Short mmCIF file of C-alpha atoms in Angstrom, two decimals:
data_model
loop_
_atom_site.label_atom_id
_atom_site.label_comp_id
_atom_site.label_asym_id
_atom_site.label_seq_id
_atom_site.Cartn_x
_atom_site.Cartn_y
_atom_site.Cartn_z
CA UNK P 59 32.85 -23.93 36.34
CA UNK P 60 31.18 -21.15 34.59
CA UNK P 61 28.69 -18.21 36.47
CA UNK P 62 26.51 -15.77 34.62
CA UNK P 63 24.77 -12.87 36.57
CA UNK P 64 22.46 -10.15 35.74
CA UNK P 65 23.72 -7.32 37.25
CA UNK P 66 22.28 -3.89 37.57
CA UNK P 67 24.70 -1.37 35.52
CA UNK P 68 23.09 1.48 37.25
CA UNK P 69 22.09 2.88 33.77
CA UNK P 70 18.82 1.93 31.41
CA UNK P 71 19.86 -1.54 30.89
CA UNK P 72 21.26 -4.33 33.29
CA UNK P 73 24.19 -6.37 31.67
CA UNK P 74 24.89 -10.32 31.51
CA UNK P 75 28.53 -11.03 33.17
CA UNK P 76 30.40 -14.58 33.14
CA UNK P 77 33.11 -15.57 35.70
CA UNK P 78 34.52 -18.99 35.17
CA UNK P 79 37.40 -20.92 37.28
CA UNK P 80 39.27 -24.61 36.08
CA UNK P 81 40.36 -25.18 39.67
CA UNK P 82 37.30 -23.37 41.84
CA UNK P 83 40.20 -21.35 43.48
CA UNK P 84 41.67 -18.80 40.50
CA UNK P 85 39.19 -17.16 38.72
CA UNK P 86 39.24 -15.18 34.98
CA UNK P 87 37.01 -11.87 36.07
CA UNK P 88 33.70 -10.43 35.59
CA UNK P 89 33.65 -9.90 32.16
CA UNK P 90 30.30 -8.24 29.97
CA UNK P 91 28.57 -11.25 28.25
CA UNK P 92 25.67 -8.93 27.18
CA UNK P 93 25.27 -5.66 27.87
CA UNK P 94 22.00 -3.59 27.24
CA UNK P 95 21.31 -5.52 24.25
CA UNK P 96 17.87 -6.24 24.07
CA UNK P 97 16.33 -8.33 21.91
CA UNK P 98 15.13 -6.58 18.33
CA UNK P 99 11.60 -7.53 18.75
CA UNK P 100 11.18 -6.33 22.58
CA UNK P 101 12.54 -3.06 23.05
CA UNK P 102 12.70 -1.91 26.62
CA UNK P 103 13.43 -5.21 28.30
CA UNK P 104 15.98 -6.11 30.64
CA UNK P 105 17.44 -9.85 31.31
CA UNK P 106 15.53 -11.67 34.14
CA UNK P 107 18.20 -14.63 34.35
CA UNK P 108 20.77 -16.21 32.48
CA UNK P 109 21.33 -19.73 32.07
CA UNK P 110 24.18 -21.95 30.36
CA UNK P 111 25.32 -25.56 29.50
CA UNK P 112 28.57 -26.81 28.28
CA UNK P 113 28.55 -28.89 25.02
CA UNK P 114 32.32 -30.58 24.09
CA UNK P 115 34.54 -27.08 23.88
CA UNK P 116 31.43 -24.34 23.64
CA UNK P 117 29.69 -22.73 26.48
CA UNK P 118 25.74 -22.42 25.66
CA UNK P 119 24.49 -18.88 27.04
CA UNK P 120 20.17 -18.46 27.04
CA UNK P 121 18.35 -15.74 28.77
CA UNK P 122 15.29 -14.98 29.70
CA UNK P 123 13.72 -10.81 29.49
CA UNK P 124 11.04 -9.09 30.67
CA UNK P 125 9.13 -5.96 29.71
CA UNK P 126 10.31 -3.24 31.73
CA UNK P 127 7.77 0.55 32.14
CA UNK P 128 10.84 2.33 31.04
#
């Protein structure tokens, strides 16, 4: 199982994370998936939510932003 969160990183930008777990009991960590990245054509966004689908072997990572007054 695989679980992305936007989290707030205290700072300008909020940052993607992924945790994932084979058994639903050990699991690999928060880890940074994205972080403050924005897309090129929006600057001063932040992610709104984070979605993901497993194809064969690859994990499939989309998110949505939003315009932020910053």
């Amino acid at each position: 199982m695989h679980i992305f969160r936007v989290f707030d990183s205290l700072k300008k930008e909020n940052v993607v994370m992924h945790n994932s777990t084979v058994d639903g009991t050990t699991w690999s960590g928060w880890a940074v998936v994205e972080g403050g990245i924005p897309p090129e054509e929006l600057p001063g966004t932040d992610p709104l939510d984070v979605a993901a689908t497993v194809f064969g072997d690859r994990v499939y990572l989309a998110t949505r932003w939003r315009k932020t007054d910053r």
